[in-house]
Short mmCIF file of C-alpha atoms in Angstrom, two decimals:
data_model
loop_
_atom_site.label_atom_id
_atom_site.label_comp_id
_atom_site.label_asym_id
_atom_site.label_seq_id
_atom_site.Cartn_x
_atom_site.Cartn_y
_atom_site.Cartn_z
CA UNK A 1 0.00 0.00 0.00
CA UNK A 2 2.69 2.45 1.01
CA UNK A 3 4.92 1.48 -1.88
CA UNK A 4 1.98 1.82 -4.26
CA UNK A 5 1.30 5.27 -2.91
CA UNK A 6 4.94 6.18 -3.25
CA UNK A 7 5.05 4.89 -6.79
CA UNK A 8 1.97 6.86 -7.73
CA UNK A 9 3.36 9.98 -6.15
CA UNK A 10 6.64 9.52 -7.98
CA UNK A 11 4.83 9.03 -11.27
CA UNK A 12 2.68 12.06 -10.55
CA UNK A 13 5.70 14.04 -9.52
CA UNK A 14 7.46 13.11 -12.73
CA UNK A 15 4.42 14.18 -14.71
CA UNK A 16 4.18 17.48 -12.85
CA UNK A 17 7.88 18.13 -13.25
CA UNK A 18 8.13 17.21 -16.91
CA UNK A 19 5.13 19.41 -17.48
CA UNK A 20 7.19 22.46 -16.66
CA UNK A 21 9.88 21.66 -19.16
CA UNK A 22 8.12 20.39 -22.26
CA UNK A 23 4.46 21.00 -22.93
CA UNK A 24 4.40 19.04 -26.16
CA UNK A 25 5.28 15.62 -24.69
CA UNK A 26 2.52 13.11 -24.05
CA UNK A 27 1.48 12.69 -20.44
CA UNK A 28 0.78 9.63 -18.42
CA UNK A 29 -2.57 10.61 -17.03
CA UNK A 30 -4.10 8.68 -14.16
CA UNK A 31 -7.34 7.57 -15.85
CA UNK A 32 -9.39 7.57 -12.62
CA UNK A 33 -9.86 3.84 -13.39
CA UNK A 34 -13.10 4.55 -15.21
CA UNK A 35 -13.08 1.69 -17.66
CA UNK A 36 -12.98 -1.25 -15.28
CA UNK A 37 -16.71 -1.03 -14.99
CA UNK A 38 -17.75 -1.36 -11.38
CA UNK A 39 -17.65 2.30 -10.55
CA UNK A 40 -16.33 1.42 -7.12
CA UNK A 41 -12.72 1.33 -8.17
CA UNK A 42 -11.42 3.41 -5.32
CA UNK A 43 -12.84 1.14 -2.67
CA UNK A 44 -10.23 -1.56 -2.77
CA UNK A 45 -7.54 1.01 -2.12
CA UNK A 46 -9.16 2.12 1.08
CA UNK A 47 -9.31 0.06 4.22
CA UNK A 48 -11.25 1.65 7.04
CA UNK A 49 -11.05 5.36 7.61
CA UNK A 50 -8.42 7.57 6.04
CA UNK A 51 -7.83 10.00 8.89
CA UNK A 52 -6.59 12.80 6.64
CA UNK A 53 -9.79 12.48 4.60
CA UNK A 54 -11.85 12.39 7.79
CA UNK A 55 -10.22 15.62 8.98
CA UNK A 56 -10.76 17.31 5.60
CA UNK A 57 -14.37 16.15 5.67
CA UNK A 58 -14.81 17.75 9.07
CA UNK A 59 -13.20 21.04 8.04
CA UNK A 60 -15.23 21.31 4.82
CA UNK A 61 -18.44 20.57 6.74
CA UNK A 62 -19.16 17.32 4.98
CA UNK A 63 -18.85 15.23 8.13
CA UNK A 64 -21.18 16.70 10.75
CA UNK A 65 -22.83 15.83 14.06
CA UNK A 66 -20.02 13.48 15.06
CA UNK A 67 -19.65 12.59 18.72
CA UNK A 68 -15.99 11.61 19.01
CA UNK A 69 -12.89 11.35 16.85
CA UNK A 70 -12.82 7.85 15.28
CA UNK A 71 -10.74 5.59 17.56
CA UNK A 72 -8.29 4.80 14.77
CA UNK A 73 -7.64 8.51 14.27
CA UNK A 74 -6.72 9.40 17.87
CA UNK A 75 -2.98 9.20 17.21
CA UNK A 76 -3.34 10.98 13.87
CA UNK A 77 -5.32 13.83 15.44
CA UNK A 78 -2.88 14.02 18.36
CA UNK A 79 0.08 14.29 16.00
CA UNK A 80 -1.74 16.88 13.94
CA UNK A 81 -2.70 19.04 16.90
CA UNK A 82 0.72 18.89 18.53
CA UNK A 83 2.63 19.28 15.30
CA UNK A 84 3.35 22.07 12.88
CA UNK A 85 0.50 21.43 10.46
CA UNK A 86 -2.18 22.61 12.86
CA UNK A 87 -0.26 25.81 13.43
CA UNK A 88 0.36 26.36 9.74
CA UNK A 89 -3.28 25.62 8.92
CA UNK A 90 -4.32 28.13 11.58
CA UNK A 91 -1.89 30.68 10.20
CA UNK A 92 -3.24 30.28 6.67
CA UNK A 93 -6.69 31.18 8.04
CA UNK A 94 -5.65 34.15 10.16
CA UNK A 95 -3.38 35.44 7.39
CA UNK A 96 -6.36 35.44 5.03
CA UNK A 97 -8.48 37.13 7.69
CA UNK A 98 -5.91 39.88 8.12
CA UNK A 99 -5.54 40.43 4.37
CA UNK A 100 -9.30 40.79 4.18
CA UNK A 101 -9.45 43.14 7.20
CA UNK A 102 -6.71 45.32 5.78
CA UNK A 103 -8.72 45.73 2.57
CA UNK A 104 -11.76 47.10 4.40
CA UNK A 105 -12.86 50.70 4.27
CA UNK A 106 -13.39 51.18 7.99
CA UNK A 107 -15.44 53.95 9.54
CA UNK A 108 -13.39 54.22 12.74
CA UNK A 109 -16.50 55.11 14.73
CA UNK A 110 -16.01 52.17 17.09
CA UNK A 111 -18.87 50.23 15.53
CA UNK A 112 -16.79 47.95 13.32
CA UNK A 113 -16.40 44.72 15.25
CA UNK A 114 -14.91 41.30 14.77
CA UNK A 115 -16.49 38.37 16.57
CA UNK A 116 -14.08 35.89 18.12
CA UNK A 117 -15.14 32.55 19.49
CA UNK A 118 -13.11 31.53 22.56
CA UNK A 119 -12.40 27.79 22.86
CA UNK A 120 -9.99 26.53 20.17
CA UNK A 121 -10.11 30.01 18.65
CA UNK A 122 -8.87 32.67 21.08
CA UNK A 123 -7.80 30.18 23.73
CA UNK A 124 -6.47 26.69 23.20
CA UNK A 125 -7.55 23.75 25.33
CA UNK A 126 -4.89 21.56 23.79
CA UNK A 127 -3.19 20.93 27.17
CA UNK A 128 -6.52 19.47 28.33
CA UNK A 129 -7.29 17.47 25.20
CA UNK A 130 -3.76 16.07 25.07
CA UNK A 131 -4.55 14.41 28.41
CA UNK A 132 -8.03 13.33 27.39
CA UNK A 133 -7.67 11.36 24.20
CA UNK A 134 -7.64 14.19 21.64
CA UNK A 135 -11.39 14.05 21.22
CA UNK A 136 -11.44 10.26 20.80
CA UNK A 137 -13.01 9.77 24.24
CA UNK A 138 -16.48 11.16 24.99
CA UNK A 139 -16.70 14.74 26.28
CA UNK A 140 -16.60 14.89 30.08
CA UNK A 141 -18.19 18.12 31.30
CA UNK A 142 -16.91 17.70 34.85
CA UNK A 143 -13.23 17.35 33.99
CA UNK A 144 -13.41 19.95 31.20
CA UNK A 145 -15.02 22.49 33.54
CA UNK A 146 -12.33 21.79 36.13
CA UNK A 147 -9.75 22.68 33.49
CA UNK A 148 -11.64 25.84 32.50
CA UNK A 149 -11.88 26.92 36.15
CA UNK A 150 -8.09 26.87 36.49
CA UNK A 151 -8.03 29.63 33.87
CA UNK A 152 -4.65 28.92 32.36
CA UNK A 153 -5.52 28.01 28.76
CA UNK A 154 -2.89 29.46 26.44
CA UNK A 155 -3.77 31.64 23.48
CA UNK A 156 -3.84 30.13 20.03
CA UNK A 157 -0.89 32.27 18.90
CA UNK A 158 -2.18 32.80 15.37
CA UNK A 159 -5.51 34.12 16.71
CA UNK A 160 -3.80 36.41 19.19
CA UNK A 161 -1.67 37.82 16.41
CA UNK A 162 -4.81 38.46 14.33
CA UNK A 163 -6.54 40.01 17.37
CA UNK A 164 -3.70 42.48 17.87
CA UNK A 165 -3.58 43.38 14.20
CA UNK A 166 -7.34 43.94 14.05
CA UNK A 167 -7.20 46.24 17.08
CA UNK A 168 -4.41 48.20 15.43
CA UNK A 169 -6.60 48.59 12.34
CA UNK A 170 -9.33 50.09 14.52
CA UNK A 171 -11.62 47.06 14.59
CA UNK A 172 -13.07 46.26 18.01
CA UNK A 173 -13.33 42.74 19.31
CA UNK A 174 -16.35 40.95 20.73
CA UNK A 175 -15.85 37.55 22.30
CA UNK A 176 -18.85 35.28 21.84
CA UNK A 177 -18.63 31.96 23.64
CA UNK A 178 -20.81 29.02 24.60
CA UNK A 179 -19.29 29.14 28.08
CA UNK A 180 -21.91 29.87 30.80
CA UNK A 181 -22.24 32.95 33.02
CA UNK A 182 -20.69 31.04 35.94
CA UNK A 183 -17.43 30.91 33.95
CA UNK A 184 -17.44 34.53 32.81
CA UNK A 185 -15.09 35.78 35.50
CA UNK A 186 -12.45 33.07 35.07
CA UNK A 187 -12.75 33.41 31.29
CA UNK A 188 -12.02 37.14 31.43
CA UNK A 189 -9.10 36.40 33.71
CA UNK A 190 -7.83 33.67 31.38
CA UNK A 191 -8.13 35.95 28.35
CA UNK A 192 -6.05 38.59 30.14
CA UNK A 193 -3.47 36.05 31.21
CA UNK A 194 -3.19 34.81 27.63
CA UNK A 195 -2.60 38.32 26.31
CA UNK A 196 -6.08 39.48 25.29
CA UNK A 197 -6.30 42.70 27.27
CA UNK A 198 -9.17 44.56 25.70
CA UNK A 199 -12.62 43.83 24.29
CA UNK A 200 -15.92 45.57 23.61
CA UNK A 201 -18.03 42.71 24.90
CA UNK A 202 -17.54 39.26 26.35
CA UNK A 203 -20.80 37.46 25.66
CA UNK A 204 -21.46 34.24 27.56
CA UNK A 205 -24.39 31.90 27.08
CA UNK A 206 -27.45 32.91 29.01
CA UNK A 207 -29.54 30.13 30.60
CA UNK A 208 -32.40 31.09 28.27
CA UNK A 209 -30.40 29.46 25.47
CA UNK A 210 -29.87 26.19 27.35
CA UNK A 211 -32.09 24.22 24.98
CA UNK A 212 -30.95 26.04 21.85
CA UNK A 213 -28.20 25.00 19.47
CA UNK A 214 -24.98 26.97 19.27
CA UNK A 215 -26.08 28.20 15.84
CA UNK A 216 -29.32 29.58 17.34
CA UNK A 217 -27.62 31.09 20.38
CA UNK A 218 -24.80 32.73 18.46
CA UNK A 219 -27.09 33.99 15.67
CA UNK A 220 -29.36 35.61 18.28
CA UNK A 221 -26.47 37.33 20.02
CA UNK A 222 -25.02 38.57 16.74
CA UNK A 223 -28.45 39.88 15.77
CA UNK A 224 -28.52 41.87 19.04
CA UNK A 225 -25.11 43.29 18.23
CA UNK A 226 -26.25 44.43 14.81
CA UNK A 227 -29.45 45.89 16.27
CA UNK A 228 -27.24 47.88 18.66
CA UNK A 229 -25.55 49.43 15.67
CA UNK A 230 -22.44 47.31 15.47
CA UNK A 231 -21.22 46.17 12.06
CA UNK A 232 -19.80 42.65 12.17
CA UNK A 233 -17.02 42.98 9.62
CA UNK A 234 -15.56 39.59 10.47
CA UNK A 235 -16.30 36.46 12.45
CA UNK A 236 -13.86 33.71 13.36
CA UNK A 237 -14.35 30.39 15.07
CA UNK A 238 -13.25 26.78 15.03
CA UNK A 239 -16.79 25.39 14.72
CA UNK A 240 -19.13 25.71 11.77
CA UNK A 241 -21.78 26.66 14.36
CA UNK A 242 -19.72 29.81 15.01
CA UNK A 243 -20.16 31.01 11.44
CA UNK A 244 -23.43 29.51 10.18
CA UNK A 245 -26.95 30.82 10.87
CA UNK A 246 -27.95 34.46 10.58
CA UNK A 247 -26.07 37.74 11.09
CA UNK A 248 -22.87 35.83 10.45
CA UNK A 249 -20.89 38.94 9.58
CA UNK A 250 -19.49 40.30 6.35
CA UNK A 251 -16.98 37.45 6.11
CA UNK A 252 -16.36 34.35 8.18
CA UNK A 253 -13.29 32.28 8.94
CA UNK A 254 -13.10 28.67 10.08
CA UNK A 255 -10.08 27.64 12.12
CA UNK A 256 -9.18 23.96 12.14
CA UNK A 257 -10.59 21.76 14.89
CA UNK A 258 -10.66 17.99 14.57
CA UNK A 259 -11.21 17.53 18.34
CA UNK A 260 -14.95 18.00 18.73
CA UNK A 261 -18.13 19.06 16.96
CA UNK A 262 -20.71 21.50 18.33
CA UNK A 263 -23.96 21.91 16.40
CA UNK B 1 13.12 22.52 8.77
CA UNK B 2 12.27 18.98 7.72
CA UNK B 3 14.25 17.46 10.57
CA UNK B 4 12.54 19.84 13.01
CA UNK B 5 9.19 18.77 11.70
CA UNK B 6 10.14 15.13 12.00
CA UNK B 7 11.37 15.63 15.53
CA UNK B 8 8.18 17.38 16.54
CA UNK B 9 6.09 14.67 14.94
CA UNK B 10 8.07 11.98 16.71
CA UNK B 11 7.65 13.77 20.02
CA UNK B 12 3.95 14.20 19.34
CA UNK B 13 3.68 10.58 18.28
CA UNK B 14 5.40 9.46 21.47
CA UNK B 15 2.99 11.57 23.50
CA UNK B 16 -0.01 10.21 21.68
CA UNK B 17 1.21 6.64 22.01
CA UNK B 18 2.17 6.85 25.67
CA UNK B 19 -1.25 8.34 26.25
CA UNK B 20 -2.89 5.10 25.31
CA UNK B 21 -0.85 3.04 27.73
CA UNK B 22 -0.69 5.08 30.91
CA UNK B 23 -3.03 7.95 31.62
CA UNK B 24 -1.38 8.89 34.92
CA UNK B 25 2.01 9.82 33.48
CA UNK B 26 2.84 13.47 32.92
CA UNK B 27 2.70 14.64 29.33
CA UNK B 28 5.04 16.76 27.35
CA UNK B 29 2.55 19.27 26.05
CA UNK B 30 3.45 21.54 23.18
CA UNK B 31 2.90 24.92 24.90
CA UNK B 32 1.90 26.73 21.69
CA UNK B 33 4.90 28.99 22.46
CA UNK B 34 2.71 31.43 24.29
CA UNK B 35 5.22 32.89 26.69
CA UNK B 36 7.77 34.23 24.23
CA UNK B 37 5.77 37.40 23.95
CA UNK B 38 5.55 38.46 20.34
CA UNK B 39 2.38 36.64 19.46
CA UNK B 40 3.88 35.83 16.10
CA UNK B 41 5.66 32.72 17.29
CA UNK B 42 4.52 30.52 14.47
CA UNK B 43 5.87 32.81 11.79
CA UNK B 44 9.50 31.80 11.92
CA UNK B 45 8.53 28.21 11.28
CA UNK B 46 6.77 29.09 8.08
CA UNK B 47 8.50 30.20 4.92
CA UNK B 48 6.20 31.15 2.09
CA UNK B 49 3.04 29.19 1.49
CA UNK B 50 2.36 25.83 3.05
CA UNK B 51 0.52 24.13 0.18
CA UNK B 52 -1.35 21.70 2.43
CA UNK B 53 -2.62 24.66 4.48
CA UNK B 54 -3.52 26.50 1.29
CA UNK B 55 -5.56 23.52 0.10
CA UNK B 56 -7.32 23.17 3.46
CA UNK B 57 -8.03 26.90 3.40
CA UNK B 58 -9.64 26.50 -0.01
CA UNK B 59 -11.74 23.51 1.02
CA UNK B 60 -12.97 25.16 4.24
CA UNK B 61 -13.86 28.33 2.30
CA UNK B 62 -11.37 30.54 4.08
CA UNK B 63 -9.40 31.26 0.92
CA UNK B 64 -11.80 32.60 -1.69
CA UNK B 65 -11.83 34.45 -4.99
CA UNK B 66 -8.40 33.12 -5.99
CA UNK B 67 -7.45 33.23 -9.65
CA UNK B 68 -4.82 30.51 -9.94
CA UNK B 69 -3.10 27.91 -7.79
CA UNK B 70 0.00 29.54 -6.21
CA UNK B 71 2.98 28.81 -8.47
CA UNK B 72 4.87 27.06 -5.67
CA UNK B 73 1.93 24.70 -5.18
CA UNK B 74 1.60 23.44 -8.78
CA UNK B 75 3.57 20.28 -8.11
CA UNK B 76 1.84 19.74 -4.78
CA UNK B 77 -1.60 20.10 -6.36
CA UNK B 78 -0.58 17.87 -9.26
CA UNK B 79 0.60 15.15 -6.92
CA UNK B 80 -2.55 15.49 -4.86
CA UNK B 81 -4.91 15.28 -7.83
CA UNK B 82 -3.12 12.35 -9.46
CA UNK B 83 -2.54 10.50 -6.21
CA UNK B 84 -4.64 8.52 -3.78
CA UNK B 85 -5.47 11.32 -1.37
CA UNK B 86 -7.78 13.10 -3.80
CA UNK B 87 -9.66 9.87 -4.35
CA UNK B 88 -9.85 9.06 -0.66
CA UNK B 89 -10.96 12.60 0.15
CA UNK B 90 -13.65 12.29 -2.52
CA UNK B 91 -14.70 8.94 -1.14
CA UNK B 92 -15.02 10.33 2.39
CA UNK B 93 -17.47 12.91 1.01
CA UNK B 94 -19.57 10.55 -1.11
CA UNK B 95 -19.60 7.95 1.67
CA UNK B 96 -21.04 10.57 4.03
CA UNK B 97 -23.53 11.60 1.35
CA UNK B 98 -24.71 8.01 0.93
CA UNK B 99 -25.01 7.42 4.69
CA UNK B 100 -27.14 10.54 4.85
CA UNK B 101 -29.26 9.55 1.81
CA UNK B 102 -29.85 6.08 3.27
CA UNK B 103 -31.18 7.66 6.46
CA UNK B 104 -33.86 9.65 4.63
CA UNK B 105 -37.53 8.89 4.75
CA UNK B 106 -38.20 9.10 1.03
CA UNK B 107 -41.61 9.55 -0.52
CA UNK B 108 -40.84 7.63 -3.72
CA UNK B 109 -43.14 9.92 -5.70
CA UNK B 110 -40.33 10.92 -8.07
CA UNK B 111 -40.00 14.36 -6.52
CA UNK B 112 -37.00 13.65 -4.29
CA UNK B 113 -34.00 14.86 -6.22
CA UNK B 114 -30.28 15.20 -5.73
CA UNK B 115 -28.47 18.01 -7.55
CA UNK B 116 -25.14 17.10 -9.10
CA UNK B 117 -22.72 19.62 -10.45
CA UNK B 118 -20.83 18.35 -13.51
CA UNK B 119 -17.20 19.54 -13.81
CA UNK B 120 -14.96 18.05 -11.11
CA UNK B 121 -18.07 16.47 -9.61
CA UNK B 122 -19.80 14.09 -12.03
CA UNK B 123 -17.09 14.35 -14.68
CA UNK B 124 -13.39 14.88 -14.15
CA UNK B 125 -11.34 17.25 -16.27
CA UNK B 126 -8.15 15.98 -14.72
CA UNK B 127 -6.76 14.81 -18.08
CA UNK B 128 -7.10 18.43 -19.25
CA UNK B 129 -5.72 20.08 -16.13
CA UNK B 130 -2.79 17.67 -15.98
CA UNK B 131 -1.73 19.16 -19.31
CA UNK B 132 -2.44 22.73 -18.29
CA UNK B 133 -0.56 23.35 -15.09
CA UNK B 134 -3.05 21.95 -12.56
CA UNK B 135 -4.72 25.31 -12.14
CA UNK B 136 -1.44 27.18 -11.72
CA UNK B 137 -1.77 28.80 -15.14
CA UNK B 138 -4.66 31.17 -15.91
CA UNK B 139 -7.89 29.64 -17.21
CA UNK B 140 -7.97 29.48 -20.99
CA UNK B 141 -11.55 29.31 -22.24
CA UNK B 142 -10.56 28.37 -25.78
CA UNK B 143 -8.48 25.32 -24.91
CA UNK B 144 -10.84 24.24 -22.13
CA UNK B 145 -13.83 24.40 -24.48
CA UNK B 146 -11.91 22.40 -27.07
CA UNK B 147 -11.44 19.71 -24.42
CA UNK B 148 -15.13 19.82 -23.45
CA UNK B 149 -16.19 19.49 -27.10
CA UNK B 150 -14.30 16.21 -27.42
CA UNK B 151 -16.70 14.81 -24.82
CA UNK B 152 -14.43 12.20 -23.29
CA UNK B 153 -14.08 13.41 -19.70
CA UNK B 154 -14.08 10.40 -17.37
CA UNK B 155 -16.41 10.12 -14.42
CA UNK B 156 -15.13 10.92 -10.98
CA UNK B 157 -15.58 7.30 -9.84
CA UNK B 158 -16.70 8.19 -6.31
CA UNK B 159 -19.45 10.45 -7.65
CA UNK B 160 -20.61 7.83 -10.13
CA UNK B 161 -20.85 5.29 -7.35
CA UNK B 162 -22.92 7.74 -5.29
CA UNK B 163 -25.10 8.51 -8.33
CA UNK B 164 -25.88 4.82 -8.81
CA UNK B 165 -26.64 4.29 -5.14
CA UNK B 166 -28.93 7.31 -5.02
CA UNK B 167 -30.86 6.08 -8.05
CA UNK B 168 -31.24 2.69 -6.40
CA UNK B 169 -32.65 4.42 -3.30
CA UNK B 170 -35.28 6.09 -5.49
CA UNK B 171 -33.72 9.54 -5.57
CA UNK B 172 -33.73 11.21 -8.98
CA UNK B 173 -30.77 13.13 -10.28
CA UNK B 174 -30.66 16.64 -11.71
CA UNK B 175 -27.44 17.85 -13.28
CA UNK B 176 -26.91 21.57 -12.81
CA UNK B 177 -23.88 22.99 -14.60
CA UNK B 178 -22.38 26.31 -15.55
CA UNK B 179 -21.73 24.92 -19.04
CA UNK B 180 -23.62 26.84 -21.76
CA UNK B 181 -26.47 25.65 -23.99
CA UNK B 182 -24.03 25.21 -26.89
CA UNK B 183 -22.35 22.43 -24.91
CA UNK B 184 -25.53 20.68 -23.78
CA UNK B 185 -25.48 18.02 -26.46
CA UNK B 186 -21.84 17.04 -26.03
CA UNK B 187 -22.28 17.13 -22.25
CA UNK B 188 -25.20 14.69 -22.41
CA UNK B 189 -23.13 12.48 -24.67
CA UNK B 190 -20.13 12.69 -22.33
CA UNK B 191 -22.28 11.85 -19.31
CA UNK B 192 -23.58 8.78 -21.10
CA UNK B 193 -20.10 7.72 -22.16
CA UNK B 194 -18.91 8.09 -18.57
CA UNK B 195 -21.69 5.87 -17.27
CA UNK B 196 -24.39 8.36 -16.25
CA UNK B 197 -27.30 6.98 -18.23
CA UNK B 198 -30.33 8.62 -16.66
CA UNK B 199 -31.36 11.99 -15.26
CA UNK B 200 -34.48 14.02 -14.60
CA UNK B 201 -33.01 17.25 -15.89
CA UNK B 202 -29.75 18.50 -17.33
CA UNK B 203 -29.74 22.21 -16.63
CA UNK B 204 -27.23 24.35 -18.51
CA UNK B 205 -26.60 28.06 -18.06
CA UNK B 206 -28.97 30.25 -20.00
CA UNK B 207 -27.53 33.41 -21.56
CA UNK B 208 -29.77 35.45 -19.26
CA UNK B 209 -27.38 34.49 -16.45
CA UNK B 210 -24.26 35.61 -18.30
CA UNK B 211 -23.63 38.52 -15.94
CA UNK B 212 -24.66 36.62 -12.81
CA UNK B 213 -22.42 34.71 -10.43
CA UNK B 214 -22.59 30.95 -10.23
CA UNK B 215 -24.22 31.32 -6.80
CA UNK B 216 -26.99 33.48 -8.31
CA UNK B 217 -27.48 31.27 -11.35
CA UNK B 218 -27.57 28.00 -9.42
CA UNK B 219 -29.76 29.41 -6.65
CA UNK B 220 -32.26 30.62 -9.26
CA UNK B 221 -32.37 27.24 -11.00
CA UNK B 222 -32.77 25.39 -7.71
CA UNK B 223 -35.58 27.76 -6.77
CA UNK B 224 -37.34 26.85 -10.03
CA UNK B 225 -36.91 23.17 -9.22
CA UNK B 226 -38.50 23.62 -5.80
CA UNK B 227 -41.31 25.71 -7.26
CA UNK B 228 -41.98 22.83 -9.66
CA UNK B 229 -42.54 20.59 -6.66
CA UNK B 230 -39.17 18.90 -6.45
CA UNK B 231 -37.59 18.38 -3.04
CA UNK B 232 -33.83 18.84 -3.15
CA UNK B 233 -32.78 16.25 -0.60
CA UNK B 234 -29.12 16.60 -1.43
CA UNK B 235 -26.72 18.75 -3.42
CA UNK B 236 -23.13 17.96 -4.32
CA UNK B 237 -20.45 20.00 -6.03
CA UNK B 238 -16.77 20.78 -5.98
CA UNK B 239 -17.25 24.55 -5.68
CA UNK B 240 -18.68 26.45 -2.72
CA UNK B 241 -20.78 28.30 -5.31
CA UNK B 242 -22.55 24.99 -5.97
CA UNK B 243 -23.82 24.78 -2.41
CA UNK B 244 -24.09 28.37 -1.14
CA UNK B 245 -26.93 30.81 -1.85
CA UNK B 246 -30.60 29.93 -1.56
CA UNK B 247 -32.57 26.71 -2.06
CA UNK B 248 -29.35 24.82 -1.41
CA UNK B 249 -31.11 21.59 -0.56
CA UNK B 250 -31.62 19.70 2.68
CA UNK B 251 -27.93 18.89 2.93
CA UNK B 252 -24.91 19.85 0.86
CA UNK B 253 -21.62 18.15 0.10
CA UNK B 254 -18.36 19.73 -1.03
CA UNK B 255 -16.00 17.59 -3.07
CA UNK B 256 -12.33 18.57 -3.08
CA UNK B 257 -11.09 20.86 -5.83
CA UNK B 258 -7.82 22.75 -5.51
CA UNK B 259 -7.68 23.46 -9.28
CA UNK B 260 -9.90 26.51 -9.66
CA UNK B 261 -12.36 28.78 -7.92
CA UNK B 262 -15.76 29.87 -9.28
CA UNK B 263 -17.70 32.51 -7.35
#
């Protein structure tokens, strides 16, 4: 399997390389195995779950409503989250967000805001998830809340960099989180500790939204912001529920998160 | 750089592996380099564009309105498209689509439809793009149309498999493409040649939509379908413009496509 993959990559690489030098030569094109008839040609190449494909499926919102990371992908997800790719993937998102922000014609009346989610966006719970199966074991509210109450989650550096750049552009920041009122104080303290020292609002989830989805809760709070005269020029989160629904903002950005899914 | 990456991955791998064997041991947690102060800690690790991050950014709709694949990613994209990962990523999407379709309570009155895009969804233009820089050179309408007029694009096997399974479930298929009326005949012929032998409608782009975006055109056509009494139970395409807008269908699926962007 690995040698087959390598061979294919080498062939492909040769094709791609030769392409640059001589456009008139014939190419060896992978025929997508159309002619063998069954239509299920890819299947034999794939045993079980391809964890890279699973992660892409999650990020592109094809795989939804999942409860835990597939068991066989725990190590893959752990390596991804602790390695460089997660950071580079995050940077590609925040870089794009900054390029967009820089292009805006801002009013500088204090009403241009950017909505930041907190968990796995502004703050990283990676120290917690690294000890709790990287999302491959079911969510445990008790132990997660204990971690939150310590208030030492580090910043996701790429998000903090974006945050600082947005502030310097004159865009104000609103934090909008699914954390409850009981955690508002420690969350503010944690944000400060992690280097987020200023914000226009820190919105936590009111008990009236207990039976609502994150999409409903966050849409409602964003609607209130817009009714108050704020213009949501950008919105960033790690969950699709941060950026779907209504009043999503002029442009949205999805940070990677293969650890958990919130609908 | 490569050796650093390898070292980090090995460390991460060791952490992830030890995790499975002994939960009480202390972990070496990557601290996200929070304490060094600048907030731009990731930057020094990253030179230029990380092509895997670029591709993820495209698939998660963070990177939009791009004209061509970044030059430095041509070989990466070529390898990806010709290799196994593209196929496995496609399979992860169509597998999810089938699991969803199977779960539906269908009426079997002929009104449940699934919308399929054509290029890079039902049919693959990979033989063309392999000869034209894998999206890294600007789109050339003349040469692309010459390729389309030959009518020999192969099926994307994963989509064809989904198509057959959907038909067997009693879901009808509507093809909705940005191809013009002048290419309708050859497109029907190509679909047949590639193994798509039946459809409820093959909708091509009317000249009245010439100045409209793909999102506007496809939304309008889907609206017409729903007004005619069809229920769009699913919608699959390789572009975000296939699945954004209005009347998107009960659930949407985004196939991978790092070759081009259509707004």
